[in-house]
Coordinates of C-alpha atoms in Angstrom, one line a residue:
M1 CA -70.3 -122.8 -19.4
A2 CA -70.9 -119.8 -21.6
R3 CA -68.1 -117.6 -22.7
V4 CA -67.0 -114.9 -20.3
S5 CA -66.6 -111.4 -21.9
Y6 CA -63.7 -109.1 -21.2
N7 CA -66.1 -106.7 -19.6
T8 CA -66.2 -109.0 -16.7
P9 CA -62.6 -109.1 -15.3
M10 CA -62.0 -105.3 -16.5
M11 CA -65.4 -104.4 -14.3
A12 CA -63.7 -106.1 -11.4
Y13 CA -60.1 -104.4 -12.4
D14 CA -62.2 -101.0 -12.1
H15 CA -63.5 -101.8 -8.8
V16 CA -60.5 -103.2 -7.2
R17 CA -58.6 -100.2 -8.5
D18 CA -61.1 -97.8 -7.0
M19 CA -60.7 -99.7 -3.5
L20 CA -56.8 -99.5 -3.9
K21 CA -57.0 -95.7 -4.6
D22 CA -59.4 -95.2 -1.5
A23 CA -57.0 -97.3 0.6
A24 CA -54.0 -94.7 -0.5
G25 CA -52.8 -92.5 2.5
P26 CA -52.9 -88.7 2.5
D27 CA -49.8 -88.6 0.3
G28 CA -51.7 -90.4 -2.4
I29 CA -49.2 -93.7 -2.6
V30 CA -50.5 -96.8 -2.2
S31 CA -48.3 -98.8 0.2
R32 CA -48.1 -102.4 0.8
T33 CA -49.4 -101.9 4.4
D34 CA -52.5 -100.2 2.9
V35 CA -53.3 -103.1 0.9
K36 CA -52.9 -105.7 3.7
K37 CA -55.2 -103.7 5.4
L38 CA -57.6 -103.8 2.5
V39 CA -57.0 -107.4 2.1
R40 CA -57.6 -108.0 5.6
Q41 CA -61.1 -106.2 5.7
L42 CA -62.5 -107.8 2.4
R43 CA -61.8 -111.3 3.8
K44 CA -63.2 -110.2 7.2
D45 CA -66.5 -109.6 5.1
G46 CA -66.1 -113.0 3.1
R47 CA -65.1 -111.1 -0.3
G48 CA -62.6 -113.8 -0.9
S49 CA -61.9 -113.4 -4.5
E50 CA -61.6 -109.8 -4.4
A51 CA -59.1 -110.3 -1.9
V52 CA -56.9 -112.1 -4.1
A53 CA -57.5 -109.9 -7.2
A54 CA -56.5 -106.7 -4.9
R55 CA -53.5 -108.3 -3.5
N56 CA -52.0 -109.8 -6.7
M57 CA -53.3 -106.7 -9.0
F58 CA -51.3 -104.5 -6.7
K59 CA -48.1 -106.9 -6.4
I60 CA -48.1 -107.0 -10.5
I61 CA -48.5 -103.2 -10.8
D62 CA -45.9 -102.6 -8.1
S63 CA -43.4 -105.0 -9.8
R64 CA -43.5 -103.2 -13.2
D65 CA -41.7 -100.3 -11.8
N66 CA -38.7 -101.6 -9.8
A67 CA -36.7 -98.5 -9.8
A68 CA -35.2 -97.6 -6.5
G69 CA -37.9 -95.1 -4.6
A70 CA -40.6 -96.3 -7.1
R71 CA -44.2 -96.1 -5.5
V72 CA -47.5 -96.9 -6.7
T73 CA -49.9 -94.0 -7.1
G74 CA -53.6 -93.5 -8.6
F75 CA -51.9 -92.7 -11.7
D76 CA -50.3 -96.0 -11.8
L77 CA -53.4 -97.9 -11.1
T78 CA -55.3 -95.9 -14.0
A79 CA -52.4 -96.6 -16.5
S80 CA -52.0 -100.1 -15.8
R81 CA -55.5 -101.0 -17.2
R82 CA -54.6 -101.1 -20.8
Y83 CA -51.6 -103.1 -19.5
F84 CA -54.0 -105.8 -17.9
K85 CA -56.6 -105.8 -20.7
K86 CA -53.9 -106.5 -23.4
E87 CA -51.1 -108.3 -21.9
M88 CA -52.9 -110.1 -19.5
L89 CA -56.4 -110.8 -21.0
T90 CA -56.3 -110.5 -24.7
D91 CA -53.3 -112.8 -25.0
Y92 CA -55.2 -115.7 -23.6
D93 CA -58.2 -115.3 -25.9
L94 CA -57.3 -117.1 -29.0
N95 CA -60.6 -116.2 -30.9
K96 CA -60.9 -112.8 -29.6
N97 CA -64.7 -113.4 -28.6
G98 CA -64.5 -113.8 -24.6
F99 CA -63.0 -116.7 -22.8
S100 CA -64.3 -120.2 -23.3
N101 CA -64.1 -122.8 -20.4
A102 CA -60.5 -124.1 -21.9
E103 CA -59.3 -120.7 -22.0
M104 CA -60.4 -119.8 -18.6
Q105 CA -58.0 -122.9 -17.6
N106 CA -54.9 -121.1 -19.0
L107 CA -55.6 -118.0 -16.9
S108 CA -53.4 -116.9 -14.2
P109 CA -54.9 -117.0 -10.7
T110 CA -55.1 -113.2 -10.4
M111 CA -57.1 -113.4 -13.8
R112 CA -59.4 -116.0 -12.6
A113 CA -60.0 -113.9 -9.5
M114 CA -61.1 -111.0 -11.3
V115 CA -63.3 -113.0 -13.4
A116 CA -64.8 -114.3 -10.2
A117 CA -64.9 -110.8 -8.7
G118 CA -66.3 -109.2 -11.9
Q119 CA -69.2 -112.0 -11.8
M120 CA -70.0 -111.3 -8.0
L121 CA -70.4 -107.8 -8.9
K122 CA -73.0 -108.6 -11.7
V123 CA -75.1 -110.9 -9.2
Q124 CA -74.9 -108.5 -6.0
K125 CA -78.3 -106.7 -5.5
A126 CA -78.8 -103.4 -3.9
G127 CA -81.2 -103.5 -1.0
G128 CA -83.8 -106.5 -0.4
R129 CA -84.0 -109.3 2.0
I130 CA -81.5 -112.0 1.5
S131 CA -83.6 -115.5 1.6
H132 CA -82.7 -118.0 4.2
A133 CA -81.8 -120.5 1.0
T134 CA -79.1 -118.4 -0.1
P135 CA -76.4 -118.7 2.6
E136 CA -77.6 -122.4 3.2
K137 CA -76.6 -123.1 -0.3
G138 CA -73.3 -121.6 0.0
M139 CA -72.9 -123.8 3.5
N140 CA -73.9 -126.8 1.8
H141 CA -71.6 -126.5 -1.3
I142 CA -68.6 -125.8 0.9
A143 CA -69.4 -128.6 3.3
A144 CA -69.5 -130.9 0.3
L145 CA -66.1 -129.6 -0.9
I146 CA -64.5 -130.2 2.5
T147 CA -66.0 -133.9 3.0
Q148 CA -64.8 -134.6 -0.9
A149 CA -61.2 -133.6 0.2
A150 CA -61.3 -136.7 2.7
G151 CA -58.5 -139.0 2.5
P152 CA -58.9 -143.0 2.0
D153 CA -59.1 -143.1 5.8
G154 CA -62.2 -141.0 5.8
I155 CA -60.2 -138.2 7.9
I156 CA -60.3 -134.6 6.4
S157 CA -56.8 -133.5 7.7
R158 CA -55.4 -130.2 7.5
D159 CA -53.1 -131.2 4.6
D160 CA -56.2 -132.1 2.9
I161 CA -57.6 -128.8 3.3
K162 CA -54.3 -127.2 2.4
A163 CA -54.3 -129.1 -0.8
L164 CA -58.4 -128.1 -1.4
T165 CA -57.6 -124.3 -0.8
R166 CA -54.4 -124.2 -2.8
Q167 CA -56.5 -125.5 -5.9
L168 CA -59.5 -123.3 -5.3
Y169 CA -57.0 -120.4 -5.0
K170 CA -55.2 -121.6 -8.2
E171 CA -58.8 -121.3 -10.1
G172 CA -59.4 -118.0 -8.7
R173 CA -62.1 -118.9 -6.3
G174 CA -61.1 -116.8 -3.5
T175 CA -64.4 -116.6 -1.8
E176 CA -64.7 -120.4 -1.8
E177 CA -61.0 -120.7 -0.7
L178 CA -62.2 -118.5 2.4
A179 CA -65.1 -120.2 3.2
V180 CA -63.3 -123.5 3.1
R181 CA -60.6 -122.5 5.4
Y182 CA -62.8 -120.8 7.9
F183 CA -65.6 -123.7 8.1
Y184 CA -63.1 -126.5 8.6
N185 CA -61.1 -124.3 11.3
F186 CA -64.5 -123.8 12.8
T187 CA -65.3 -127.7 12.7
D188 CA -62.0 -128.6 13.9
H189 CA -61.8 -126.1 16.9
R190 CA -65.3 -127.6 18.1
D191 CA -63.7 -130.9 19.2
Y192 CA -60.1 -129.9 20.4
R193 CA -59.7 -132.9 22.5
A194 CA -56.2 -134.5 21.8
G195 CA -56.3 -136.9 19.0
A196 CA -59.6 -135.8 17.7
R197 CA -59.9 -135.7 13.7
V198 CA -62.3 -134.0 11.5
T199 CA -64.8 -136.6 9.4
P200 CA -67.6 -136.3 7.3
N201 CA -70.0 -136.8 10.3
D202 CA -68.3 -133.8 12.0
I203 CA -68.9 -131.7 8.7
R204 CA -72.5 -132.7 8.8
K205 CA -72.8 -131.9 12.6
A206 CA -71.4 -128.4 11.9
V207 CA -73.7 -127.8 9.3
D208 CA -76.7 -128.4 11.4
Y209 CA -75.1 -126.5 14.1
S210 CA -74.3 -123.4 11.6
G211 CA -77.7 -123.4 10.2
T212 CA -79.1 -122.4 13.4
K213 CA -76.6 -120.5 15.4
L214 CA -74.5 -118.8 12.6
L215 CA -77.5 -118.0 10.3
K216 CA -81.2 -118.3 11.2
A217 CA -80.4 -117.1 14.8
K218 CA -79.5 -113.5 12.9
D219 CA -82.9 -113.5 11.3
G220 CA -84.8 -111.7 14.1
N221 CA -88.3 -111.4 12.2
R222 CA -87.9 -114.8 10.4
N223 CA -88.4 -113.2 7.2
G224 CA -84.9 -113.4 5.4
Y225 CA -82.1 -111.3 6.4
S226 CA -81.9 -107.7 6.3
K227 CA -79.3 -105.6 5.6
A228 CA -78.5 -104.7 9.2
E229 CA -78.8 -108.5 9.9
Y230 CA -76.5 -109.4 7.1
A231 CA -74.0 -106.9 8.7
E232 CA -73.9 -109.0 11.9
F233 CA -72.9 -112.1 10.2
S234 CA -69.6 -113.8 10.9
T235 CA -67.1 -113.8 8.0
T236 CA -68.0 -117.6 7.5
A237 CA -71.6 -116.5 7.1
K238 CA -70.9 -113.9 4.8
A239 CA -68.8 -115.9 2.6
F240 CA -71.4 -118.8 2.8
T241 CA -74.1 -115.9 1.4
L242 CA -71.7 -114.6 -1.4
V243 CA -71.1 -118.5 -2.7
G244 CA -75.0 -119.0 -2.6
K245 CA -75.6 -115.9 -4.7
M246 CA -73.1 -117.4 -7.1
I247 CA -74.5 -120.7 -7.2
E248 CA -78.1 -119.2 -7.9
A249 CA -76.8 -117.1 -10.9
G250 CA -75.2 -120.3 -12.1
I251 CA -71.6 -119.1 -11.8
V252 CA -70.6 -121.8 -9.5
K253 CA -72.0 -125.4 -9.8
P254 CA -72.9 -126.9 -6.4
A255 CA -70.7 -129.8 -5.2
N256 CA -72.6 -132.9 -4.6

């Protein structure tokens, strides 16, 4: 894996900072309620890594001034940029030439989410249709992650998924974590009979169903997904698409 430059997470910082500023109330104060609303919207749009970065960045900035009556404002968000770059980024880069794969392992979930969000910003393309293959790559990757989480009994339990999503969160892989959570819940709800269990076969059936009903059914002209068609995607389908873009950009290695 190539080294990740400072510019990648700092690009994400600037992007998230601007979203937090926009989320502020008319008094210019960014409240916890404002942040919760922003995070909910980002997750609804399948943008899991940005949601993790926004929530955690706000918590860190908020905690830096714990004096009674202190509030987070646009000034605080801008002033904290230097803190993130120096204290939370450069201190982990031993050779001062960007993050190696080994150094990435030492970054906090917040920093790793910022890296993932910055990488996502780089691969987002304005306009143009989205190939059918893009969300399908994301879906197949997520399905493989869920299948690999099965225990020795071949059952994919809710505890297995909790362990998987915790690990993805720890690694800053918020969009994959979101997609895993939603797709597993979707599969689990398809068979709600007492005693029913999620198995790899259930995941395969859900992939076949979703490829038609969640994805291709949205493409009215059968020529790829337009911006308007993408806007009609479910949260799960949007997360699949973003994961697929990261796979195509070489940011995420497809699970087998």
